[in-house]
Amino acid sequence: MAPVLEKQLLGAAGAGDNNNEDEEGQNLWSSILSEVSTRSSSKLPSGKNILIFGEDGSGKTTIMAKLQGADHSKKGRGLEYLYLNVHDEDRDDLTRCNVWILDGDLYHKGLLKFAVSAQSLADSLAVFVADMSRPWTIMESLQKWASVLRDHVDKLKISPEEMREMEQNMVKAFQEYTEPEDATPSSPQRRAPTAGDDEGVVLPLGDNTLTHNLGIPVLIVCTKCDAVSVLEKEHDYREEHFDFIQSHIRRFCLQYGAGLIYTSVKEEKNLDLLYKYIVHKLYDFQFTTPALVVEKDAVFIPAGWDNEKKIGILHENFTTVRPEDSFEDFVVKPPVRKLVHDKEINAEDEQVFLMKQQSLLAKQPATPTRGATESPGRTASGSPRPSVRAGQPTVSGGSPMTAVKKPDPNMKGAAANEGVLANFFNSLLSKKTGAPGSPGTGTGAVGTGVQGSAKKTEAGFD
């Protein structure tokens, strides 16, 4: 009996050990499966989209290529596609974020249907790019592209209940914004959920806040902010101008519940901050940077931080403009300077030019030569020819000037002038000395004198 009882006891002990091993094996597999399921649930989601809107030349492709890590990017037409690599270092996870860049020409706005659909809208972030080097175009550009996106969202076949839920999520995210903790990690990290998220105090929205709710997060990116110094030097922009521009942009951000960031690819300003904020909004990464409003060319305002009172601080510095003044009336486009060499001038062929000049000269009347214009009464030497030749009848009662002796051409100018005056007055005196009763005598004498003078002159020339 004893050996049989011993065998039974040993068999029972062996069965117990096998049961314990099976339980440990099941627990091990359960822990492995639970860990895999946990990792799969915390894995970075795929299919996130960034929609980029902006004018041609605003720098939207350049800044996204810079975030991608490509120094030289090829700019396309219509609808461009890029992607950003998003890495979660805590869980060693990697995913791609789609980037869709719409052309600055409104003709291509229909291509948005390939970038965002009713199913992917909830996983999208809208980015409106404004060019700070041309500040007079900012507000018109923002209004235009926001209207384009609004029209596209309205055309999507989204149920009213789903759209209302998306809008409520936007309102909740805006109201629950809190200042980040004072921590600056070296790389983006996943934010761990906290237990007291739903117990915070929710503040009511302002009158002009989220009045244009698109149901998706919106970010305003001002590019080329290094042009602030250029605007100050060349266009006489003052601190008041930049405060006025910032005031209007921030009020626009309130209407769409958007964030605002000033960037510069040239100076690499706020590019890392832009990337961290994008992955924070799309993937809920930890974000620890507070609002930055001190530097006029490096402003950062996260969605939910701003309100009308904070914007009113900018209005305190206004001296020549009021907050409600029109943006276009104060931020005026400078006059365009016309270039001197705007129009290209083609030189005419030399032979054609000479032929034209020849035809013009042929049409003009002939110009008389110098010899023909000289008085016929003068010879080549300039001496006067005799007006009365021998044998010709003299004219009685002629002018006294006919009796004036001509000056010798060899005499100097002053002496010749004196001789002419003397002869003139002598002829007058000789005319007056004639007898009053016998005019014929005097006339004859004068005539004889003139004829004699003429003969002497002719004899002198001959």
GROMACS .gro file of C-alpha atoms in nm:
model
  462
    1MET     CA    1   0.000   0.000   0.000
    2ALA     CA    2   0.277   0.232   0.081
    3PRO     CA    3   0.436   0.231  -0.267
    4VAL     CA    4   0.101   0.289  -0.435
    5LEU     CA    5   0.020   0.585  -0.212
    6GLU     CA    6   0.363   0.728  -0.279
    7LYS     CA    7   0.308   0.706  -0.657
    8GLN     CA    8  -0.026   0.876  -0.628
    9LEU     CA    9   0.118   1.159  -0.425
   10LEU     CA   10   0.404   1.207  -0.671
   11GLY     CA   11   0.160   1.211  -0.964
   12ALA     CA   12  -0.054   1.475  -0.798
   13ALA     CA   13   0.251   1.689  -0.731
   14GLY     CA   14   0.363   1.661  -1.095
   15ALA     CA   15   0.022   1.761  -1.224
   16GLY     CA   16   0.030   2.067  -0.998
   17ASP     CA   17   0.366   2.173  -1.135
   18ASN     CA   18   0.241   2.141  -1.493
   19ASN     CA   19  -0.060   2.356  -1.413
   20ASN     CA   20   0.164   2.628  -1.267
   21GLU     CA   21   0.385   2.626  -1.576
   22ASP     CA   22   0.081   2.657  -1.804
   23GLU     CA   23  -0.046   2.952  -1.602
   24GLU     CA   24   0.292   3.124  -1.620
   25GLY     CA   25   0.304   3.066  -1.995
   26GLN     CA   26  -0.042   3.213  -2.038
   27ASN     CA   27   0.052   3.516  -1.829
   28LEU     CA   28   0.364   3.568  -2.038
   29TRP     CA   29   0.172   3.560  -2.366
   30SER     CA   30  -0.094   3.784  -2.221
   31SER     CA   31   0.165   4.042  -2.120
   32ILE     CA   32   0.326   4.028  -2.465
   33LEU     CA   33  -0.008   4.070  -2.641
   34SER     CA   34  -0.109   4.354  -2.414
   35GLU     CA   35   0.223   4.528  -2.475
   36VAL     CA   36   0.183   4.492  -2.853
   37SER     CA   37  -0.171   4.621  -2.839
   38THR     CA   38  -0.057   4.914  -2.626
   39ARG     CA   39   0.220   4.998  -2.871
   40SER     CA   40  -0.015   4.974  -3.165
   41SER     CA   41  -0.264   5.206  -2.999
   42SER     CA   42   0.008   5.462  -2.919
   43LYS     CA   43   0.166   5.442  -3.263
   44LEU     CA   44   0.187   5.766  -3.456
   45PRO     CA   45  -0.117   5.795  -3.685
   46SER     CA   46  -0.063   5.810  -4.059
   47GLY     CA   47  -0.258   6.011  -4.310
   48LYS     CA   48  -0.219   6.353  -4.147
   49ASN     CA   49  -0.228   6.645  -4.394
   50ILE     CA   50  -0.094   6.999  -4.404
   51LEU     CA   51  -0.270   7.227  -4.653
   52ILE     CA   52  -0.060   7.527  -4.760
   53PHE     CA   53  -0.218   7.838  -4.915
   54GLY     CA   54  -0.050   8.160  -5.029
   55GLU     CA   55   0.039   8.391  -5.314
   56ASP     CA   56   0.303   8.311  -5.573
   57GLY     CA   57   0.643   8.415  -5.445
   58SER     CA   58   0.536   8.425  -5.080
   59GLY     CA   59   0.786   8.151  -4.988
   60LYS     CA   60   0.541   7.873  -4.903
   61THR     CA   61   0.732   7.601  -5.093
   62THR     CA   62   1.068   7.725  -4.965
   63ILE     CA   63   0.974   7.716  -4.600
   64MET     CA   64   0.817   7.370  -4.619
   65ALA     CA   65   1.119   7.236  -4.807
   66LYS     CA   66   1.335   7.383  -4.531
   67LEU     CA   67   1.134   7.196  -4.268
   68GLN     CA   68   1.173   6.882  -4.477
   69GLY     CA   69   1.549   6.928  -4.477
   70ALA     CA   70   1.590   6.995  -4.849
   71ASP     CA   71   1.798   7.300  -4.926
   72HIS     CA   72   1.705   7.318  -5.293
   73SER     CA   73   1.351   7.237  -5.392
   74LYS     CA   74   1.192   7.229  -5.734
   75LYS     CA   75   0.885   7.445  -5.746
   76GLY     CA   76   0.595   7.300  -5.939
   77ARG     CA   77   0.262   7.417  -6.067
   78GLY     CA   78  -0.095   7.340  -5.971
   79LEU     CA   79  -0.072   7.126  -5.659
   80GLU     CA   80   0.267   7.034  -5.512
   81TYR     CA   81   0.330   6.746  -5.276
   82LEU     CA   82   0.593   6.716  -5.004
   83TYR     CA   83   0.613   6.521  -4.682
   84LEU     CA   84   0.761   6.572  -4.338
   85ASN     CA   85   0.924   6.294  -4.138
   86VAL     CA   86   0.780   6.291  -3.788
   87HIS     CA   87   0.982   6.095  -3.529
   88ASP     CA   88   0.863   6.004  -3.180
   89GLU     CA   89   1.184   5.941  -2.986
   90ASP     CA   90   1.004   5.815  -2.675
   91ARG     CA   91   0.860   5.514  -2.857
   92ASP     CA   92   1.105   5.512  -3.147
   93ASP     CA   93   0.824   5.558  -3.394
   94LEU     CA   94   0.836   5.726  -3.735
   95THR     CA   95   0.565   5.842  -3.972
   96ARG     CA   96   0.515   6.074  -4.266
   97CYS     CA   97   0.299   6.385  -4.271
   98ASN     CA   98   0.159   6.483  -4.611
   99VAL     CA   99   0.212   6.841  -4.726
  100TRP     CA  100  -0.005   6.980  -5.006
  101ILE     CA  101   0.087   7.321  -5.152
  102LEU     CA  102  -0.175   7.489  -5.368
  103ASP     CA  103  -0.065   7.716  -5.651
  104GLY     CA  104  -0.103   8.090  -5.602
  105ASP     CA  105  -0.329   8.112  -5.908
  106LEU     CA  106  -0.698   8.073  -5.822
  107TYR     CA  107  -0.740   7.882  -6.146
  108HIS     CA  108  -0.598   7.573  -5.970
  109LYS     CA  109  -0.823   7.581  -5.662
  110GLY     CA  110  -1.022   7.286  -5.799
  111LEU     CA  111  -0.720   7.064  -5.734
  112LEU     CA  112  -0.797   7.076  -5.361
  113LYS     CA  113  -1.022   6.773  -5.409
  114PHE     CA  114  -0.707   6.561  -5.451
  115ALA     CA  115  -0.553   6.693  -5.130
  116VAL     CA  116  -0.840   6.678  -4.883
  117SER     CA  117  -1.163   6.483  -4.879
  118ALA     CA  118  -1.454   6.448  -4.641
  119GLN     CA  119  -1.274   6.158  -4.471
  120SER     CA  120  -0.934   6.329  -4.436
  121LEU     CA  121  -1.053   6.677  -4.338
  122ALA     CA  122  -1.053   6.596  -3.966
  123ASP     CA  123  -0.685   6.498  -3.989
  124SER     CA  124  -0.578   6.820  -4.162
  125LEU     CA  125  -0.410   7.147  -4.064
  126ALA     CA  126  -0.457   7.460  -4.275
  127VAL     CA  127  -0.162   7.699  -4.312
  128PHE     CA  128  -0.209   8.044  -4.468
  129VAL     CA  129   0.122   8.201  -4.575
  130ALA     CA  130   0.158   8.582  -4.579
  131ASP     CA  131   0.452   8.767  -4.732
  132MET     CA  132   0.594   9.024  -4.490
  133SER     CA  133   0.813   9.177  -4.763
  134ARG     CA  134   0.488   9.298  -4.923
  135PRO     CA  135   0.276   9.383  -4.619
  136TRP     CA  136   0.015   9.572  -4.822
  137THR     CA  137  -0.100   9.236  -4.966
  138ILE     CA  138  -0.132   9.046  -4.638
  139MET     CA  139  -0.496   9.098  -4.542
  140GLU     CA  140  -0.631   9.064  -4.895
  141SER     CA  141  -0.436   8.739  -4.936
  142LEU     CA  142  -0.554   8.594  -4.605
  143GLN     CA  143  -0.918   8.672  -4.680
  144LYS     CA  144  -0.893   8.526  -5.030
  145TRP     CA  145  -0.740   8.191  -4.931
  146ALA     CA  146  -0.962   8.151  -4.627
  147SER     CA  147  -1.259   8.196  -4.857
  148VAL     CA  148  -1.118   7.932  -5.096
  149LEU     CA  149  -1.087   7.678  -4.815
  150ARG     CA  150  -1.430   7.766  -4.676
  151ASP     CA  151  -1.590   7.708  -5.016
  152HIS     CA  152  -1.413   7.373  -5.052
  153VAL     CA  153  -1.518   7.255  -4.705
  154ASP     CA  154  -1.879   7.351  -4.777
  155LYS     CA  155  -1.875   7.137  -5.093
  156LEU     CA  156  -1.752   6.827  -4.910
  157LYS     CA  157  -2.018   6.568  -4.825
  158ILE     CA  158  -1.985   6.589  -4.451
  159SER     CA  159  -2.285   6.524  -4.231
  160PRO     CA  160  -2.401   6.820  -4.020
  161GLU     CA  161  -2.349   6.617  -3.701
  162GLU     CA  162  -1.989   6.537  -3.788
  163MET     CA  163  -1.916   6.896  -3.888
  164ARG     CA  164  -2.070   7.025  -3.567
  165GLU     CA  165  -1.854   6.786  -3.366
  166MET     CA  166  -1.540   6.910  -3.544
  167GLU     CA  167  -1.636   7.271  -3.474
  168GLN     CA  168  -1.699   7.195  -3.108
  169ASN     CA  169  -1.358   7.030  -3.080
  170MET     CA  170  -1.202   7.349  -3.215
  171VAL     CA  171  -1.390   7.559  -2.959
  172LYS     CA  172  -1.288   7.324  -2.678
  173ALA     CA  173  -0.921   7.329  -2.779
  174PHE     CA  174  -0.928   7.710  -2.796
  175GLN     CA  175  -1.093   7.749  -2.456
  176GLU     CA  176  -0.875   7.493  -2.278
  177TYR     CA  177  -0.547   7.647  -2.378
  178THR     CA  178  -0.311   7.691  -2.085
  179GLU     CA  179   0.035   7.834  -2.061
  180PRO     CA  180   0.293   7.559  -2.115
  181GLU     CA  181   0.518   7.446  -1.833
  182ASP     CA  182   0.865   7.590  -1.802
  183ALA     CA  183   1.046   7.306  -1.977
  184THR     CA  184   1.232   7.299  -2.302
  185PRO     CA  185   1.302   6.946  -2.425
  186SER     CA  186   1.561   6.905  -2.694
  187SER     CA  187   1.322   6.723  -2.925
  188PRO     CA  188   0.943   6.689  -2.959
  189GLN     CA  189   0.794   6.427  -2.728
  190ARG     CA  190   0.452   6.272  -2.693
  191ARG     CA  191   0.242   6.440  -2.428
  192ALA     CA  192   0.121   6.204  -2.161
  193PRO     CA  193  -0.251   6.237  -2.084
  194THR     CA  194  -0.334   6.399  -1.753
  195ALA     CA  195  -0.622   6.310  -1.532
  196GLY     CA  196  -0.746   6.661  -1.471
  197ASP     CA  197  -0.790   6.776  -1.830
  198ASP     CA  198  -1.168   6.779  -1.815
  199GLU     CA  199  -1.181   6.959  -1.482
  200GLY     CA  200  -1.033   7.290  -1.594
  201VAL     CA  201  -1.223   7.616  -1.597
  202VAL     CA  202  -1.356   7.696  -1.945
  203LEU     CA  203  -1.366   8.066  -2.033
  204PRO     CA  204  -1.634   8.196  -2.270
  205LEU     CA  205  -1.533   8.301  -2.620
  206GLY     CA  206  -1.515   8.665  -2.719
  207ASP     CA  207  -1.755   8.827  -2.962
  208ASN     CA  208  -1.510   8.807  -3.255
  209THR     CA  209  -1.358   8.470  -3.166
  210LEU     CA  210  -1.414   8.164  -3.390
  211THR     CA  211  -1.682   8.339  -3.589
  212HIS     CA  212  -1.542   8.159  -3.898
  213ASN     CA  213  -1.492   7.811  -3.758
  214LEU     CA  214  -1.357   7.574  -4.027
  215GLY     CA  215  -1.359   7.268  -3.801
  216ILE     CA  216  -0.982   7.218  -3.840
  217PRO     CA  217  -0.682   7.392  -3.680
  218VAL     CA  218  -0.548   7.695  -3.869
  219LEU     CA  219  -0.202   7.854  -3.860
  220ILE     CA  220  -0.093   8.188  -4.008
  221VAL     CA  221   0.274   8.190  -4.111
  222CYS     CA  222   0.433   8.524  -4.201
  223THR     CA  223   0.740   8.465  -4.415
  224LYS     CA  224   1.036   8.689  -4.506
  225CYS     CA  225   1.025   8.877  -4.177
  226ASP     CA  226   1.386   8.977  -4.233
  227ALA     CA  227   1.240   9.240  -4.468
  228VAL     CA  228   1.132   9.449  -4.167
  229SER     CA  229   1.460   9.641  -4.172
  230VAL     CA  230   1.425   9.699  -4.547
  231LEU     CA  231   1.076   9.840  -4.501
  232GLU     CA  232   1.207  10.078  -4.237
  233LYS     CA  233   1.489  10.209  -4.455
  234GLU     CA  234   1.334  10.222  -4.802
  235HIS     CA  235   0.964  10.283  -4.730
  236ASP     CA  236   0.988  10.476  -4.402
  237TYR     CA  237   0.792  10.218  -4.200
  238ARG     CA  238   0.773  10.293  -3.829
  239GLU     CA  239   0.694  10.091  -3.520
  240GLU     CA  240   0.335  10.203  -3.558
  241HIS     CA  241   0.308  10.038  -3.900
  242PHE     CA  242   0.422   9.699  -3.772
  243ASP     CA  243   0.192   9.719  -3.469
  244PHE     CA  244  -0.098   9.806  -3.698
  245ILE     CA  245  -0.020   9.511  -3.928
  246GLN     CA  246   0.013   9.273  -3.634
  247SER     CA  247  -0.312   9.400  -3.488
  248HIS     CA  248  -0.510   9.322  -3.804
  249ILE     CA  249  -0.349   8.979  -3.846
  250ARG     CA  250  -0.424   8.884  -3.485
  251ARG     CA  251  -0.787   8.987  -3.519
  252PHE     CA  252  -0.808   8.768  -3.828
  253CYS     CA  253  -0.657   8.483  -3.625
  254LEU     CA  254  -0.924   8.524  -3.359
  255GLN     CA  255  -1.199   8.485  -3.618
  256TYR     CA  256  -1.059   8.148  -3.732
  257GLY     CA  257  -0.913   8.036  -3.399
  258ALA     CA  258  -0.570   8.035  -3.560
  259GLY     CA  259  -0.216   8.057  -3.432
  260LEU     CA  260   0.036   8.311  -3.566
  261ILE     CA  261   0.411   8.282  -3.622
  262TYR     CA  262   0.666   8.511  -3.790
  263THR     CA  263   0.946   8.329  -3.971
  264SER     CA  264   1.252   8.395  -4.187
  265VAL     CA  265   1.424   8.126  -4.393
  266LYS     CA  266   1.710   8.364  -4.470
  267GLU     CA  267   1.789   8.413  -4.102
  268GLU     CA  268   1.649   8.071  -4.000
  269LYS     CA  269   1.422   8.242  -3.750
  270ASN     CA  270   1.145   8.043  -3.577
  271LEU     CA  271   1.174   7.748  -3.819
  272ASP     CA  272   1.228   7.493  -3.543
  273LEU     CA  273   0.945   7.651  -3.347
  274LEU     CA  274   0.717   7.620  -3.651
  275TYR     CA  275   0.792   7.247  -3.686
  276LYS     CA  276   0.730   7.180  -3.316
  277TYR     CA  277   0.399   7.365  -3.322
  278ILE     CA  278   0.280   7.178  -3.633
  279VAL     CA  279   0.352   6.833  -3.484
  280HIS     CA  280   0.196   6.951  -3.158
  281LYS     CA  281  -0.131   7.039  -3.332
  282LEU     CA  282  -0.141   6.724  -3.548
  283TYR     CA  283   0.015   6.457  -3.323
  284ASP     CA  284  -0.037   6.605  -2.975
  285PHE     CA  285   0.337   6.629  -2.906
  286GLN     CA  286   0.446   6.812  -2.595
  287PHE     CA  287   0.486   7.185  -2.658
  288THR     CA  288   0.653   7.414  -2.407
  289THR     CA  289   0.705   7.749  -2.581
  290PRO     CA  290   0.493   8.039  -2.455
  291ALA     CA  291   0.368   8.330  -2.660
  292LEU     CA  292   0.636   8.568  -2.795
  293VAL     CA  293   0.527   8.926  -2.865
  294VAL     CA  294   0.832   9.136  -2.778
  295GLU     CA  295   1.031   9.122  -3.102
  296LYS     CA  296   0.842   9.266  -3.398
  297ASP     CA  297   1.002   9.024  -3.645
  298ALA     CA  298   0.974   8.706  -3.434
  299VAL     CA  299   0.615   8.704  -3.307
  300PHE     CA  300   0.456   8.377  -3.197
  301ILE     CA  301   0.100   8.349  -3.069
  302PRO     CA  302  -0.045   8.000  -3.013
  303ALA     CA  303  -0.414   7.940  -3.076
  304GLY     CA  304  -0.616   8.009  -2.762
  305TRP     CA  305  -0.375   8.254  -2.603
  306ASP     CA  306  -0.491   8.578  -2.765
  307ASN     CA  307  -0.795   8.795  -2.699
  308GLU     CA  308  -0.919   9.147  -2.769
  309LYS     CA  309  -0.763   9.294  -2.454
  310LYS     CA  310  -0.416   9.166  -2.542
  311ILE     CA  311  -0.450   9.305  -2.892
  312GLY     CA  312  -0.556   9.638  -2.740
  313ILE     CA  313  -0.207   9.676  -2.591
  314LEU     CA  314  -0.078   9.741  -2.944
  315HIS     CA  315  -0.333  10.018  -2.990
  316GLU     CA  316  -0.180  10.219  -2.707
  317ASN     CA  317   0.115  10.308  -2.931
  318PHE     CA  318  -0.101  10.439  -3.216
  319THR     CA  319  -0.060  10.813  -3.277
  320THR     CA  320  -0.148  10.875  -3.644
  321VAL     CA  321  -0.393  10.590  -3.701
  322ARG     CA  322  -0.693  10.438  -3.529
  323PRO     CA  323  -0.743  10.063  -3.473
  324GLU     CA  324  -1.060  10.059  -3.682
  325ASP     CA  325  -0.900  10.232  -3.983
  326SER     CA  326  -0.886  10.043  -4.308
  327PHE     CA  327  -0.576   9.830  -4.356
  328GLU     CA  328  -0.529   9.938  -4.719
  329ASP     CA  329  -0.553  10.308  -4.632
  330PHE     CA  330  -0.264  10.298  -4.386
  331VAL     CA  331  -0.044  10.022  -4.528
  332VAL     CA  332  -0.020  10.163  -4.880
  333LYS     CA  333   0.156  10.001  -5.170
  334PRO     CA  334   0.457  10.216  -5.266
  335PRO     CA  335   0.466  10.363  -5.617
  336VAL     CA  336   0.639  10.152  -5.876
  337ARG     CA  337   0.959  10.305  -6.008
  338LYS     CA  338   0.975  10.286  -6.386
  339LEU     CA  339   1.302  10.161  -6.520
  340VAL     CA  340   1.478  10.370  -6.782
  341HIS     CA  341   1.562  10.070  -6.997
  342ASP     CA  342   1.218   9.918  -6.976
  343LYS     CA  343   1.164   9.923  -7.353
  344GLU     CA  344   1.422   9.780  -7.584
  345ILE     CA  345   1.519  10.009  -7.872
  346ASN     CA  346   1.633   9.848  -8.196
  347ALA     CA  347   1.890  10.047  -8.394
  348GLU     CA  348   1.797  10.120  -8.755
  349ASP     CA  349   2.015   9.988  -9.035
  350GLU     CA  350   2.278  10.241  -9.135
  351GLN     CA  351   2.203  10.234  -9.508
  352VAL     CA  352   1.829  10.274  -9.449
  353PHE     CA  353   1.898  10.571  -9.223
  354LEU     CA  354   2.119  10.738  -9.485
  355MET     CA  355   1.859  10.684  -9.759
  356LYS     CA  356   1.595  10.856  -9.547
  357GLN     CA  357   1.823  11.151  -9.485
  358GLN     CA  358   1.897  11.176  -9.857
  359SER     CA  359   1.527  11.187  -9.945
  360LEU     CA  360   1.467  11.457  -9.683
  361LEU     CA  361   1.749  11.670  -9.819
  362ALA     CA  362   1.618  11.633 -10.174
  363LYS     CA  363   1.279  11.774 -10.073
  364GLN     CA  364   1.428  12.092  -9.921
  365PRO     CA  365   1.469  12.406 -10.145
  366ALA     CA  366   1.816  12.481 -10.275
  367THR     CA  367   2.017  12.712 -10.050
  368PRO     CA  368   2.189  13.003 -10.241
  369THR     CA  369   2.566  13.016 -10.219
  370ARG     CA  370   2.758  13.292 -10.045
  371GLY     CA  371   2.869  13.458 -10.367
  372ALA     CA  372   2.513  13.487 -10.495
  373THR     CA  373   2.394  13.651 -10.178
  374GLU     CA  374   2.650  13.928 -10.193
  375SER     CA  375   2.546  14.266 -10.331
  376PRO     CA  376   2.594  14.288 -10.709
  377GLY     CA  377   2.724  14.638 -10.663
  378ARG     CA  378   3.040  14.506 -10.497
  379THR     CA  379   3.335  14.334 -10.653
  380ALA     CA  380   3.526  14.044 -10.516
  381SER     CA  381   3.752  14.282 -10.328
  382GLY     CA  382   3.458  14.449 -10.160
  383SER     CA  383   3.502  14.785 -10.337
  384PRO     CA  384   3.187  14.965 -10.456
  385ARG     CA  385   3.117  14.972 -10.825
  386PRO     CA  386   3.032  15.305 -10.986
  387SER     CA  387   2.662  15.369 -11.015
  388VAL     CA  388   2.695  15.624 -11.295
  389ARG     CA  389   2.912  15.561 -11.601
  390ALA     CA  390   3.039  15.820 -11.847
  391GLY     CA  391   2.800  15.912 -12.123
  392GLN     CA  392   2.491  15.847 -11.918
  393PRO     CA  393   2.258  16.133 -11.839
  394THR     CA  394   2.266  16.264 -11.490
  395VAL     CA  395   1.953  16.290 -11.286
  396SER     CA  396   1.892  16.635 -11.151
  397GLY     CA  397   1.751  16.685 -10.805
  398GLY     CA  398   1.901  16.359 -10.688
  399SER     CA  399   1.954  16.268 -10.330
  400PRO     CA  400   2.242  16.438 -10.155
  401MET     CA  401   2.378  16.097 -10.067
  402THR     CA  402   2.469  16.042 -10.433
  403ALA     CA  403   2.732  16.310 -10.402
  404VAL     CA  404   2.890  16.150 -10.098
  405LYS     CA  405   3.233  16.022 -10.178
  406LYS     CA  406   3.290  15.657 -10.101
  407PRO     CA  407   3.556  15.583  -9.843
  408ASP     CA  408   3.883  15.435  -9.949
  409PRO     CA  409   3.878  15.060  -9.878
  410ASN     CA  410   4.239  15.082  -9.762
  411MET     CA  411   4.143  15.318  -9.480
  412LYS     CA  412   4.085  15.193  -9.134
  413GLY     CA  413   3.729  15.146  -9.005
  414ALA     CA  414   3.726  15.453  -8.779
  415ALA     CA  415   3.870  15.683  -9.045
  416ALA     CA  416   3.627  15.555  -9.308
  417ASN     CA  417   3.330  15.625  -9.085
  418GLU     CA  418   3.449  15.979  -9.019
  419GLY     CA  419   3.498  16.037  -9.392
  420VAL     CA  420   3.145  15.922  -9.475
  421LEU     CA  421   2.994  16.158  -9.216
  422ALA     CA  422   3.204  16.448  -9.338
  423ASN     CA  423   3.103  16.396  -9.699
  424PHE     CA  424   2.738  16.369  -9.599
  425PHE     CA  425   2.735  16.702  -9.416
  426ASN     CA  426   2.939  16.873  -9.689
  427SER     CA  427   2.681  16.769  -9.946
  428LEU     CA  428   2.406  16.917  -9.737
  429LEU     CA  429   2.594  17.244  -9.700
  430SER     CA  430   2.667  17.264 -10.070
  431LYS     CA  431   2.298  17.219 -10.150
  432LYS     CA  432   2.197  17.502  -9.918
  433THR     CA  433   2.451  17.745 -10.057
  434GLY     CA  434   2.275  17.759 -10.404
  435ALA     CA  435   2.089  18.083 -10.512
  436PRO     CA  436   1.724  18.073 -10.408
  437GLY     CA  437   1.605  18.249 -10.719
  438SER     CA  438   1.777  18.023 -10.964
  439PRO     CA  439   1.711  17.663 -10.860
  440GLY     CA  440   1.826  17.542 -11.194
  441THR     CA  441   2.173  17.676 -11.133
  442GLY     CA  442   2.200  17.504 -10.805
  443THR     CA  443   2.055  17.189 -10.948
  444GLY     CA  444   2.290  17.198 -11.239
  445ALA     CA  445   2.579  17.255 -11.013
  446VAL     CA  446   2.480  16.966 -10.799
  447GLY     CA  447   2.428  16.747 -11.103
  448THR     CA  448   2.761  16.856 -11.246
  449GLY     CA  449   2.924  16.782 -10.916
  450VAL     CA  450   2.767  16.439 -10.897
  451GLN     CA  451   2.860  16.361 -11.256
  452GLY     CA  452   3.212  16.484 -11.199
  453SER     CA  453   3.235  16.281 -10.884
  454ALA     CA  454   3.105  15.979 -11.069
  455LYS     CA  455   3.360  16.029 -11.345
  456LYS     CA  456   3.640  16.063 -11.100
  457THR     CA  457   3.528  15.748 -10.922
  458GLU     CA  458   3.497  15.557 -11.246
  459ALA     CA  459   3.830  15.687 -11.363
  460GLY     CA  460   3.980  15.573 -11.036
  461PHE     CA  461   3.836  15.220 -11.083
  462ASP     CA  462   3.935  15.199 -11.447
   0.00000   0.00000   0.00000
